[in-house]
Amino acid sequence: TSPKLTKTGTSNTGKGGYEVPTDFNSGKLEGTCAHCGLEMRNILGILTADGPVHNDCIPGYKRLHVERCVHCDCVLPPGKRSIVGGAKLHPECVADYKAKKPWVPPTRSGEMRKFSVGRSFFGGKNWQQRYFSLSKKDGLAYWEKKEFADAGQGPKGCAILDSRARLITHPTRQIHKEASNPSKHFIVIFFESASSKKEMMLLCECTTWEEHDEWTKVLQSYIKNVDDPKDVKELS
């Protein structure tokens, strides 16, 4: 059903014929939230081009609806963009866009530490050094040693980077009790399979903050939901 604004007061007709208050463009709405998919149930929210959004969902909705490059689908930083035929792009993407070359996400590999949670009854919890490789095929995969990856052995584990994956760039102990260094740690939240509904959390530690920034930058080519307010809300 179409969302319905139940707040009374001065209003104008917005997109789709919805009544939008002129003072603060919000009110008690009916329908389904365009961000979380739950019923509005007359909870305060705002109207967007996609429909109503709960007030609590606004930060997450805005984060997922930032301007993106039409070529690589990565976020366009303010003031750093080129426009070609009405399309907004990163300056470095213009040549490939004009040449109609498909965008290939960057890859990265190297050693990091990961926090391990044993799956068996006797499994321990500890930090382990692993060799990681990031690719479109395997997501964020890891091996015990680089030699095993070079030999063509399958990874010991991997984080599947589908549309549900989320990235926390600077986690703290409020989010994970082992995340003691936000400048070197990051977390990838993922699901083990397309049908799985259980979230998995991969906490990684880089050697330096420079490596951390490089890893998180490349990961954002694969993960579009970065620092979702529902993951980092306790920091505010």
Protein backbone atom coordinates (compact mmCIF):
# COMPACT_ATOMS: atom_id res chain seq x y z
CA THR A 1 0.00 0.00 0.00
CA SER A 2 1.03 3.58 -0.56
CA PRO A 3 2.54 5.37 2.45
CA LYS A 4 0.23 7.79 4.17
CA LEU A 5 1.27 10.84 6.19
CA THR A 6 -1.00 11.21 9.21
CA LYS A 7 0.57 14.35 10.70
CA THR A 8 -1.62 17.41 10.33
CA GLY A 9 -0.44 20.91 9.53
CA THR A 10 0.69 23.03 6.61
CA SER A 11 1.85 20.80 3.78
CA ASN A 12 2.56 20.54 0.09
CA THR A 13 2.00 17.61 -2.22
CA GLY A 14 5.29 15.79 -2.72
CA LYS A 15 6.39 13.14 -5.20
CA GLY A 16 3.78 10.43 -5.68
CA GLY A 17 1.07 12.70 -4.35
CA TYR A 18 2.09 12.34 -0.69
CA GLU A 19 1.37 15.21 1.66
CA VAL A 20 4.72 16.56 2.88
CA PRO A 21 4.83 19.15 5.70
CA THR A 22 6.61 22.30 4.62
CA ASP A 23 8.20 22.94 8.03
CA PHE A 24 10.37 19.85 8.55
CA ASN A 25 9.33 17.30 5.90
CA SER A 26 8.51 14.58 8.41
CA GLY A 27 5.63 13.15 10.38
CA LYS A 28 3.92 9.92 11.39
CA LEU A 29 3.83 7.65 8.37
CA GLU A 30 2.14 4.45 7.28
CA GLY A 31 3.48 1.90 4.82
CA THR A 32 6.81 0.06 4.67
CA CYS A 33 10.17 1.64 5.51
CA ALA A 34 12.32 1.88 2.36
CA HIS A 35 15.45 1.11 4.41
CA CYS A 36 14.68 -1.67 6.89
CA GLY A 37 11.58 -3.11 5.23
CA LEU A 38 9.49 -3.03 8.43
CA GLU A 39 6.08 -1.44 8.75
CA MET A 40 6.07 2.25 9.67
CA ARG A 41 3.18 1.75 12.14
CA ASN A 42 2.69 5.51 12.49
CA ILE A 43 6.26 5.95 13.74
CA LEU A 44 7.88 9.31 12.99
CA GLY A 45 9.78 9.35 9.72
CA ILE A 46 10.40 11.17 6.47
CA LEU A 47 9.31 10.68 2.88
CA THR A 48 11.93 9.92 0.22
CA ALA A 49 11.75 9.18 -3.48
CA ASP A 50 11.77 5.48 -2.50
CA GLY A 51 8.99 5.81 0.08
CA PRO A 52 8.80 6.43 3.84
CA VAL A 53 11.82 5.93 6.12
CA HIS A 54 11.87 5.63 9.92
CA ASN A 55 13.71 8.43 11.73
CA ASP A 56 16.09 5.83 13.20
CA CYS A 57 16.79 4.53 9.68
CA ILE A 58 17.59 7.93 8.13
CA PRO A 59 21.41 7.79 8.71
CA GLY A 60 21.61 4.30 7.21
CA TYR A 61 19.39 5.25 4.27
CA LYS A 62 21.48 8.32 3.49
CA ARG A 63 24.71 6.32 3.78
CA LEU A 64 23.45 3.83 1.20
CA HIS A 65 22.13 6.52 -1.13
CA VAL A 66 25.23 8.65 -1.58
CA GLU A 67 26.35 9.64 -5.06
CA ARG A 68 28.36 6.93 -6.77
CA CYS A 69 30.48 6.79 -9.89
CA VAL A 70 28.47 5.30 -12.76
CA HIS A 71 31.53 3.32 -13.87
CA CYS A 72 32.93 1.73 -10.69
CA ASP A 73 29.92 2.22 -8.38
CA CYS A 74 32.17 3.60 -5.63
CA VAL A 75 31.37 6.71 -3.59
CA LEU A 76 32.08 10.05 -5.23
CA PRO A 77 33.93 12.36 -2.81
CA PRO A 78 32.65 15.96 -2.76
CA GLY A 79 34.43 18.12 -5.33
CA LYS A 80 36.24 15.19 -6.96
CA ARG A 81 34.17 14.21 -9.94
CA SER A 82 33.94 14.55 -13.69
CA ILE A 83 30.73 14.72 -15.73
CA VAL A 84 30.53 13.03 -19.12
CA GLY A 85 27.21 13.28 -20.94
CA GLY A 86 25.41 13.84 -17.65
CA ALA A 87 27.13 10.84 -16.01
CA LYS A 88 29.11 11.52 -12.83
CA LEU A 89 32.45 9.73 -12.58
CA HIS A 90 35.77 9.66 -10.77
CA PRO A 91 38.32 11.49 -12.93
CA GLU A 92 40.38 8.29 -13.13
CA CYS A 93 37.35 6.37 -14.47
CA VAL A 94 36.61 8.71 -17.38
CA ALA A 95 38.92 7.07 -19.95
CA ASP A 96 37.62 3.53 -19.34
CA TYR A 97 34.02 4.79 -19.27
CA LYS A 98 34.43 6.48 -22.64
CA ALA A 99 36.12 3.37 -24.03
CA LYS A 100 33.25 1.25 -22.63
CA LYS A 101 35.67 -0.95 -20.73
CA PRO A 102 34.02 -2.95 -17.95
CA TRP A 103 35.17 -2.02 -14.47
CA VAL A 104 37.28 -4.62 -12.72
CA PRO A 105 37.53 -4.18 -8.92
CA PRO A 106 41.08 -3.96 -7.56
CA THR A 107 42.63 -6.92 -5.80
CA ARG A 108 44.90 -6.99 -2.78
CA SER A 109 46.84 -9.60 -0.84
CA GLY A 110 49.11 -9.71 2.18
CA GLU A 111 49.45 -10.90 5.74
CA MET A 112 47.20 -9.77 8.58
CA ARG A 113 46.16 -11.15 11.90
CA LYS A 114 42.60 -12.39 12.36
CA PHE A 115 40.78 -13.10 15.56
CA SER A 116 39.78 -16.75 15.54
CA VAL A 117 36.79 -18.25 17.31
CA GLY A 118 37.04 -22.04 17.51
CA ARG A 119 34.01 -23.84 16.08
CA SER A 120 34.43 -27.03 18.09
CA PHE A 121 33.60 -27.49 21.79
CA PHE A 122 37.30 -27.34 22.63
CA GLY A 123 38.09 -24.60 20.14
CA GLY A 124 40.00 -21.62 21.49
CA LYS A 125 39.78 -17.91 20.86
CA ASN A 126 42.99 -16.25 19.78
CA TRP A 127 44.78 -14.10 17.23
CA GLN A 128 46.29 -15.93 14.25
CA GLN A 129 48.59 -14.73 11.47
CA ARG A 130 47.10 -15.47 8.06
CA TYR A 131 47.73 -14.69 4.41
CA PHE A 132 44.76 -12.88 2.85
CA SER A 133 43.71 -12.36 -0.73
CA LEU A 134 40.84 -10.12 -1.87
CA SER A 135 39.22 -10.86 -5.22
CA LYS A 136 35.87 -10.82 -6.96
CA LYS A 137 35.91 -14.62 -7.22
CA ASP A 138 36.63 -15.57 -3.60
CA GLY A 139 35.81 -12.44 -1.60
CA LEU A 140 38.20 -11.98 1.33
CA ALA A 141 39.89 -15.39 1.53
CA TYR A 142 42.72 -16.50 3.79
CA TRP A 143 45.29 -19.28 4.09
CA GLU A 144 47.64 -20.33 6.88
CA LYS A 145 50.62 -19.38 4.70
CA LYS A 146 51.25 -17.63 1.38
CA GLU A 147 52.91 -20.80 0.05
CA PHE A 148 49.60 -22.67 0.30
CA ALA A 149 47.82 -20.01 -1.77
CA ASP A 150 50.64 -19.96 -4.34
CA ALA A 151 50.40 -23.75 -4.60
CA GLY A 152 46.75 -23.50 -5.58
CA GLN A 153 45.32 -24.93 -2.37
CA GLY A 154 41.82 -23.87 -1.41
CA PRO A 155 41.53 -21.17 1.26
CA LYS A 156 41.16 -22.10 4.91
CA GLY A 157 38.23 -19.71 5.09
CA CYS A 158 36.67 -16.71 3.37
CA ALA A 159 34.23 -13.88 3.88
CA ILE A 160 31.62 -13.82 1.12
CA LEU A 161 31.23 -10.24 -0.05
CA ASP A 162 27.70 -10.24 -1.40
CA SER A 163 25.20 -7.38 -1.15
CA ARG A 164 24.55 -8.17 2.53
CA ALA A 165 28.19 -7.76 3.59
CA ARG A 166 29.08 -4.79 5.80
CA LEU A 167 32.37 -3.14 6.70
CA ILE A 168 33.29 -1.42 9.97
CA THR A 169 36.42 0.59 9.30
CA HIS A 170 37.38 1.62 12.85
CA PRO A 171 35.79 -0.76 15.37
CA THR A 172 36.17 -0.35 19.12
CA ARG A 173 35.64 -2.64 22.10
CA GLN A 174 32.03 -1.46 22.20
CA ILE A 175 31.59 -3.43 18.97
CA HIS A 176 34.06 -6.31 19.51
CA LYS A 177 35.85 -6.93 22.80
CA GLU A 178 39.13 -7.65 20.97
CA ALA A 179 39.04 -4.48 18.83
CA SER A 180 41.50 -2.49 20.92
CA ASN A 181 43.14 -0.45 18.14
CA PRO A 182 40.69 1.30 15.75
CA SER A 183 43.54 2.64 13.59
CA LYS A 184 44.70 -0.91 12.76
CA HIS A 185 41.55 -3.02 13.08
CA PHE A 186 38.57 -3.48 10.77
CA ILE A 187 35.60 -5.84 10.77
CA VAL A 188 33.84 -7.54 7.87
CA ILE A 189 30.32 -8.75 8.64
CA PHE A 190 29.14 -11.44 6.24
CA PHE A 191 26.99 -14.55 5.76
CA GLU A 192 28.50 -17.96 5.04
CA SER A 193 26.08 -18.67 2.18
CA ALA A 194 23.34 -17.04 0.17
CA SER A 195 20.70 -18.89 2.20
CA SER A 196 22.29 -18.30 5.61
CA LYS A 197 20.70 -15.82 8.00
CA LYS A 198 23.46 -16.01 10.61
CA GLU A 199 25.85 -13.08 10.61
CA MET A 200 29.57 -13.83 10.87
CA MET A 201 32.11 -11.27 12.08
CA LEU A 202 35.72 -11.26 10.83
CA LEU A 203 38.03 -9.03 12.87
CA CYS A 204 41.35 -8.26 11.16
CA GLU A 205 44.44 -6.45 12.39
CA CYS A 206 46.94 -4.74 10.09
CA THR A 207 50.58 -4.07 10.96
CA THR A 208 50.33 -0.30 10.41
CA TRP A 209 47.58 2.30 10.06
CA GLU A 210 48.73 2.88 6.47
CA GLU A 211 48.04 -0.77 5.62
CA HIS A 212 44.70 -0.51 7.41
CA ASP A 213 43.66 2.45 5.26
CA GLU A 214 44.75 0.67 2.08
CA TRP A 215 42.82 -2.48 2.96
CA THR A 216 39.62 -0.64 3.92
CA LYS A 217 39.79 1.51 0.78
CA VAL A 218 40.02 -1.53 -1.50
CA LEU A 219 37.33 -3.37 0.45
CA GLN A 220 34.93 -0.53 -0.26
CA SER A 221 35.10 -1.49 -3.94
CA TYR A 222 33.32 -4.71 -2.92
CA ILE A 223 31.30 -3.70 0.16
CA LYS A 224 28.84 -0.83 -0.29
CA ASN A 225 27.49 -0.78 3.26
CA VAL A 226 30.29 0.88 5.24
CA ASP A 227 30.06 1.94 8.89
CA ASP A 228 26.31 1.37 8.99
CA PRO A 229 24.81 3.30 11.92
CA LYS A 230 23.31 0.09 13.29
CA ASP A 231 26.86 -1.29 13.60
CA VAL A 232 28.56 1.81 14.99
CA LYS A 233 25.64 3.57 16.74
CA GLU A 234 27.14 2.94 20.16
CA LEU A 235 30.05 5.21 19.23
CA SER A 236 27.82 8.29 19.10
